[in-house]
Amino acid sequence: MGPETRAAPIGIFDSGLGGLTVVRAIRQALPHEDLVYLGDTARVPYGTRSAHTVLRYAQTCGEHLRQRGVKLLVVACNTVSAVALPMLRVELDIPVLGVVGPGARAGVAAAKGKRLGVLATPGTVASGAYSRAVAAEDPRVEVFAQAAPLLVPLAEEGWVSGQVPELVAARYLEPLFDAKVGALVLGCTHYPVLIDVIREQVARRCGPDVPVVDSAHALASELSELLRERELSNASTGPGRLRVLVTDRPSDFSAVARRFLGAELEESPVEAVDL
Ligand code: DGL
């Protein structure tokens, strides 16, 4: 690849701000890459919408980032990854990486042959995408997927500890405890913000040896691999810049973003875009 393409940013999008948990993992793994993050805050949540609607939203987000000249697209939303990845790969002329494949692979490794629990949005669960991705990796591993839509507003509200998230998490996890899963994948980008509560519930009911997998780290390491393979890594040794685009309420962004990103948003202002 030419130096111009290698220096171009990586595009990342999610239905809202949850994908910033993925941005965080990518920045740790690839500190020299420039990133453009698009959060579709005007249309979040995607996880309770029909596959047809999610496809339409995914198309506009992907096309917007492609027009901004990104060298590769990361679909940081599990729901979009579950239903729209093949369409985006056909329509866009850049590599497209989703979060379900890396999450499933990390889950299979963590489950060590036992059943694998997946906590995700209703859309992701209905798509069967995790079951397919796990079967492709190891057909012996059985998947138990549970929809947990109320965890999304709790994460956005910052209700990430105490009785309310504990009760909600415990209720959603119940069927997975009954299925005696050997590991749990957080199949939604919002859930890592609640990982302490989820881990505690899992440890209480299943014991301390059942790992909780955040697919963001698995995605970041597969992304590093892909950049190397395609000769797309940025040759710069300076710190990469993060640019943030949202489709609604840019002024609310900073406080919520801190929760998901685990850091200040540096100098980069948040830009509102109309899709
Ligand atoms: N970001 C979405 C996902 O990872 C969850 C939030 C939503 O429902 O839009 O599936």
Short mmCIF file of C-alpha atoms and ligand atoms in Angstrom, two decimals:
data_model
loop_
_atom_site.label_atom_id
_atom_site.label_comp_id
_atom_site.label_asym_id
_atom_site.label_seq_id
_atom_site.Cartn_x
_atom_site.Cartn_y
_atom_site.Cartn_z
CA MET A 1 0.00 0.00 0.00
CA GLY A 2 1.12 3.56 -0.68
CA PRO A 3 2.11 5.89 2.17
CA GLU A 4 -1.07 7.95 1.73
CA THR A 5 -3.33 4.97 2.29
CA ARG A 6 -1.27 3.80 5.26
CA ALA A 7 -1.50 7.24 6.88
CA ALA A 8 -5.30 7.39 6.44
CA PRO A 9 -7.45 6.94 9.56
CA ILE A 10 -9.32 3.82 10.60
CA GLY A 11 -13.10 4.33 10.62
CA ILE A 12 -15.10 2.92 13.53
CA PHE A 13 -18.84 3.12 14.02
CA ASP A 14 -21.47 2.11 16.51
CA SER A 15 -25.12 2.84 17.16
CA GLY A 16 -24.16 5.28 19.92
CA LEU A 17 -21.39 5.67 22.41
CA GLY A 18 -20.88 2.03 23.41
CA GLY A 19 -18.36 1.57 20.59
CA LEU A 20 -15.98 3.81 22.50
CA THR A 21 -15.14 0.73 24.60
CA VAL A 22 -13.80 -0.68 21.32
CA VAL A 23 -11.96 2.59 20.55
CA ARG A 24 -10.28 2.31 23.94
CA ALA A 25 -8.98 -1.20 23.17
CA ILE A 26 -7.84 -0.16 19.67
CA ARG A 27 -5.94 2.84 21.02
CA GLN A 28 -4.13 0.62 23.52
CA ALA A 29 -3.19 -1.89 20.81
CA LEU A 30 -2.45 0.61 18.01
CA PRO A 31 -1.38 3.92 19.58
CA HIS A 32 -0.01 5.36 16.30
CA GLU A 33 -3.19 4.99 14.26
CA ASP A 34 -5.54 7.91 13.62
CA LEU A 35 -9.16 7.00 14.33
CA VAL A 36 -12.48 8.49 13.21
CA TYR A 37 -15.36 7.34 15.40
CA LEU A 38 -18.96 7.76 14.31
CA GLY A 39 -21.66 7.30 16.96
CA ASP A 40 -25.17 7.28 15.55
CA THR A 41 -26.63 8.95 18.64
CA ALA A 42 -29.72 10.10 16.72
CA ARG A 43 -30.85 6.54 16.04
CA VAL A 44 -29.55 4.53 19.01
CA PRO A 45 -30.57 1.85 20.04
CA TYR A 46 -30.12 -0.47 17.07
CA GLY A 47 -30.45 -3.63 19.15
CA THR A 48 -34.24 -3.56 19.37
CA ARG A 49 -34.87 -2.71 15.69
CA SER A 50 -35.57 -5.00 12.74
CA ALA A 51 -32.70 -6.36 10.67
CA HIS A 52 -34.02 -4.37 7.70
CA THR A 53 -33.71 -1.07 9.59
CA VAL A 54 -30.27 -1.95 10.98
CA LEU A 55 -29.08 -2.71 7.42
CA ARG A 56 -30.25 0.72 6.27
CA TYR A 57 -28.56 2.53 9.16
CA ALA A 58 -25.35 0.53 8.70
CA GLN A 59 -25.22 1.44 5.02
CA THR A 60 -25.37 5.20 5.70
CA CYS A 61 -22.78 5.05 8.52
CA GLY A 62 -20.38 2.90 6.47
CA GLU A 63 -20.75 5.08 3.37
CA HIS A 64 -20.20 8.28 5.38
CA LEU A 65 -16.90 7.00 6.79
CA ARG A 66 -15.77 5.67 3.40
CA GLN A 67 -16.34 9.11 1.91
CA ARG A 68 -14.09 10.55 4.63
CA GLY A 69 -11.27 8.42 3.23
CA VAL A 70 -10.82 5.81 5.95
CA LYS A 71 -8.49 2.93 4.99
CA LEU A 72 -10.46 0.26 6.87
CA LEU A 73 -13.82 0.07 8.62
CA VAL A 74 -14.34 -1.42 12.08
CA VAL A 75 -17.97 -2.22 12.86
CA ALA A 76 -17.90 -1.75 16.63
CA CYS A 77 -21.59 -2.57 17.01
CA ASN A 78 -22.44 -6.22 17.63
CA THR A 79 -25.93 -5.76 16.23
CA VAL A 80 -24.61 -4.35 12.94
CA SER A 81 -21.84 -6.96 12.83
CA ALA A 82 -24.49 -9.65 13.32
CA VAL A 83 -26.80 -8.59 10.48
CA ALA A 84 -24.99 -6.25 8.08
CA LEU A 85 -21.36 -7.35 7.71
CA PRO A 86 -21.76 -9.23 4.37
CA MET A 87 -23.65 -6.26 2.88
CA LEU A 88 -21.00 -3.75 4.01
CA ARG A 89 -18.21 -5.96 2.61
CA VAL A 90 -19.93 -6.07 -0.78
CA GLU A 91 -20.79 -2.37 -0.91
CA LEU A 92 -17.58 -0.81 0.40
CA ASP A 93 -14.23 -1.04 -1.38
CA ILE A 94 -12.20 -1.15 1.87
CA PRO A 95 -11.60 -3.99 4.37
CA VAL A 96 -14.42 -4.30 6.92
CA LEU A 97 -13.90 -5.95 10.31
CA GLY A 98 -16.79 -6.82 12.63
CA VAL A 99 -16.82 -7.58 16.31
CA VAL A 100 -18.77 -10.87 16.38
CA GLY A 101 -16.05 -13.07 14.82
CA PRO A 102 -13.27 -11.94 17.20
CA GLY A 103 -15.68 -12.18 20.17
CA ALA A 104 -16.75 -15.70 19.22
CA ARG A 105 -13.13 -16.83 18.79
CA ALA A 106 -12.11 -15.36 22.15
CA GLY A 107 -15.20 -16.97 23.74
CA VAL A 108 -14.39 -20.41 22.34
CA ALA A 109 -10.84 -20.15 23.68
CA ALA A 110 -12.11 -19.10 27.12
CA ALA A 111 -14.87 -21.76 27.33
CA LYS A 112 -12.33 -24.61 26.98
CA GLY A 113 -14.84 -26.99 25.40
CA LYS A 114 -17.70 -26.12 27.78
CA ARG A 115 -20.90 -24.27 26.87
CA LEU A 116 -20.52 -20.61 25.91
CA GLY A 117 -22.87 -17.93 27.20
CA VAL A 118 -23.46 -14.78 25.14
CA LEU A 119 -25.16 -11.67 26.49
CA ALA A 120 -26.29 -9.44 23.61
CA THR A 121 -29.06 -7.26 22.17
CA PRO A 122 -32.34 -8.84 20.96
CA GLY A 123 -31.23 -8.19 17.35
CA THR A 124 -27.90 -9.96 17.80
CA VAL A 125 -29.53 -12.92 19.57
CA ALA A 126 -32.25 -13.23 16.91
CA SER A 127 -29.67 -13.20 14.10
CA GLY A 128 -27.94 -16.35 15.41
CA ALA A 129 -24.63 -14.74 14.40
CA TYR A 130 -22.72 -15.86 17.51
CA SER A 131 -23.93 -19.46 17.13
CA ARG A 132 -22.73 -19.48 13.52
CA ALA A 133 -19.38 -17.86 14.33
CA VAL A 134 -18.76 -20.26 17.23
CA ALA A 135 -19.76 -23.29 15.10
CA ALA A 136 -17.23 -22.19 12.46
CA GLU A 137 -14.54 -22.09 15.12
CA ASP A 138 -15.45 -25.24 17.08
CA PRO A 139 -18.74 -27.04 16.31
CA ARG A 140 -18.61 -28.88 19.65
CA VAL A 141 -19.12 -25.68 21.65
CA GLU A 142 -22.79 -25.06 22.39
CA VAL A 143 -23.94 -21.41 22.53
CA PHE A 144 -26.54 -20.05 24.96
CA ALA A 145 -27.46 -16.51 23.98
CA GLN A 146 -29.50 -14.22 26.17
CA ALA A 147 -30.91 -10.81 25.17
CA ALA A 148 -30.22 -8.10 27.77
CA PRO A 149 -31.62 -4.84 26.32
CA LEU A 150 -32.01 -3.00 29.67
CA LEU A 151 -28.26 -3.03 30.21
CA VAL A 152 -27.87 -0.52 27.35
CA PRO A 153 -29.72 2.41 29.00
CA LEU A 154 -28.12 1.57 32.36
CA ALA A 155 -24.69 1.89 30.76
CA GLU A 156 -25.64 5.15 29.01
CA GLU A 157 -27.03 6.55 32.29
CA GLY A 158 -23.90 5.59 34.19
CA TRP A 159 -25.83 3.27 36.52
CA VAL A 160 -23.00 0.81 36.62
CA SER A 161 -22.93 -0.23 40.27
CA GLY A 162 -25.37 -0.90 43.10
CA GLN A 163 -28.65 -2.72 43.45
CA VAL A 164 -30.35 -1.78 40.19
CA PRO A 165 -27.70 -3.05 37.72
CA GLU A 166 -27.03 -6.03 40.02
CA LEU A 167 -30.69 -7.10 39.92
CA VAL A 168 -30.99 -6.54 36.17
CA ALA A 169 -27.77 -8.42 35.42
CA ALA A 170 -28.70 -11.29 37.77
CA ARG A 171 -32.09 -11.67 36.07
CA TYR A 172 -30.61 -11.77 32.55
CA LEU A 173 -27.83 -14.12 33.61
CA GLU A 174 -30.18 -16.64 35.28
CA PRO A 175 -30.75 -18.86 32.18
CA LEU A 176 -27.03 -18.83 31.46
CA PHE A 177 -26.25 -19.94 35.02
CA ASP A 178 -28.82 -22.74 34.61
CA ALA A 179 -27.11 -23.80 31.38
CA LYS A 180 -23.81 -24.07 33.31
CA VAL A 181 -21.80 -22.04 30.82
CA GLY A 182 -18.01 -22.25 31.00
CA ALA A 183 -17.43 -18.66 29.83
CA LEU A 184 -19.48 -15.58 29.03
CA VAL A 185 -18.99 -13.24 26.05
CA LEU A 186 -20.19 -9.66 26.34
CA GLY A 187 -21.81 -9.48 22.90
CA CYS A 188 -22.73 -5.79 23.04
CA THR A 189 -20.38 -2.81 23.14
CA HIS A 190 -22.25 -1.21 26.06
CA TYR A 191 -21.82 -4.10 28.45
CA PRO A 192 -18.08 -3.72 29.24
CA VAL A 193 -19.01 -0.57 31.19
CA LEU A 194 -20.94 -2.95 33.49
CA ILE A 195 -18.26 -5.65 33.56
CA ASP A 196 -17.62 -5.41 37.32
CA VAL A 197 -21.29 -6.03 38.16
CA ILE A 198 -21.53 -8.85 35.60
CA ARG A 199 -18.29 -10.47 36.82
CA GLU A 200 -19.48 -10.36 40.40
CA GLN A 201 -22.78 -12.05 39.54
CA VAL A 202 -21.02 -14.70 37.46
CA ALA A 203 -18.49 -15.36 40.24
CA ARG A 204 -21.26 -15.60 42.83
CA ARG A 205 -23.35 -18.10 40.86
CA CYS A 206 -20.77 -20.02 38.82
CA GLY A 207 -17.58 -19.64 40.82
CA PRO A 208 -14.49 -17.54 40.15
CA ASP A 209 -13.26 -19.66 37.25
CA VAL A 210 -15.85 -18.64 34.65
CA PRO A 211 -14.22 -15.91 32.52
CA VAL A 212 -16.15 -12.90 31.21
CA VAL A 213 -14.85 -11.96 27.75
CA ASP A 214 -14.93 -8.40 26.42
CA SER A 215 -14.68 -8.84 22.64
CA ALA A 216 -13.08 -5.39 22.20
CA HIS A 217 -9.63 -6.76 23.06
CA ALA A 218 -10.03 -9.70 20.70
CA LEU A 219 -11.09 -7.30 17.95
CA ALA A 220 -8.12 -5.00 18.57
CA SER A 221 -5.63 -7.82 18.23
CA GLU A 222 -7.29 -9.17 15.03
CA LEU A 223 -7.25 -5.59 13.68
CA SER A 224 -3.48 -5.31 14.33
CA GLU A 225 -3.00 -8.58 12.45
CA LEU A 226 -5.14 -7.43 9.51
CA LEU A 227 -3.26 -4.11 9.20
CA ARG A 228 0.04 -5.97 9.09
CA GLU A 229 -1.19 -8.55 6.55
CA ARG A 230 -2.62 -5.90 4.21
CA GLU A 231 0.37 -3.57 4.73
CA LEU A 232 -1.95 -0.88 6.02
CA SER A 233 -0.20 0.02 9.29
CA ASN A 234 0.55 3.70 9.80
CA ALA A 235 4.31 4.27 9.61
CA SER A 236 4.08 7.32 11.94
CA THR A 237 5.56 6.99 15.41
CA GLY A 238 3.60 9.91 16.87
CA PRO A 239 0.45 9.46 18.96
CA GLY A 240 -2.63 8.78 16.84
CA ARG A 241 -5.48 11.30 16.84
CA LEU A 242 -9.09 10.52 17.65
CA ARG A 243 -11.84 12.37 15.85
CA VAL A 244 -15.41 11.92 17.04
CA LEU A 245 -18.57 12.38 14.96
CA VAL A 246 -22.10 12.07 16.32
CA THR A 247 -25.48 12.35 14.64
CA ASP A 248 -27.20 14.09 17.58
CA ARG A 249 -26.51 15.97 20.83
CA PRO A 250 -22.77 16.62 20.52
CA SER A 251 -22.86 18.74 23.69
CA ASP A 252 -23.89 15.75 25.86
CA PHE A 253 -21.09 13.69 24.53
CA SER A 254 -18.08 14.44 26.73
CA ALA A 255 -19.41 13.26 30.11
CA VAL A 256 -20.82 10.02 28.72
CA ALA A 257 -17.76 9.43 26.55
CA ARG A 258 -15.47 9.51 29.56
CA ARG A 259 -17.37 6.55 31.00
CA PHE A 260 -16.90 4.48 27.86
CA LEU A 261 -13.48 5.66 26.84
CA GLY A 262 -11.99 5.74 30.32
CA ALA A 263 -10.13 8.96 29.47
CA GLU A 264 -10.64 12.56 28.56
CA LEU A 265 -11.39 13.33 24.96
CA GLU A 266 -8.18 15.33 24.53
CA GLU A 267 -8.28 18.30 22.26
CA SER A 268 -10.61 16.84 19.62
CA PRO A 269 -13.97 18.58 19.48
CA VAL A 270 -17.03 16.50 18.81
CA GLU A 271 -18.53 17.15 15.40
CA ALA A 272 -22.23 16.80 14.57
CA VAL A 273 -22.98 15.15 11.22
CA ASP A 274 -26.24 14.69 9.38
CA LEU A 275 -26.58 11.30 7.71
N1 DGL B 1 -23.91 -1.05 20.30
C1 DGL B 1 -24.94 -2.05 20.27
C2 DGL B 1 -24.31 -3.43 20.13
O1 DGL B 1 -23.11 -3.60 20.35
C3 DGL B 1 -25.81 -2.01 21.50
C4 DGL B 1 -26.63 -0.78 21.67
C5 DGL B 1 -27.85 -0.69 20.78
O2 DGL B 1 -28.84 -1.38 21.01
O3 DGL B 1 -27.78 0.10 19.86
O4 DGL B 1 -25.01 -4.35 19.80
#
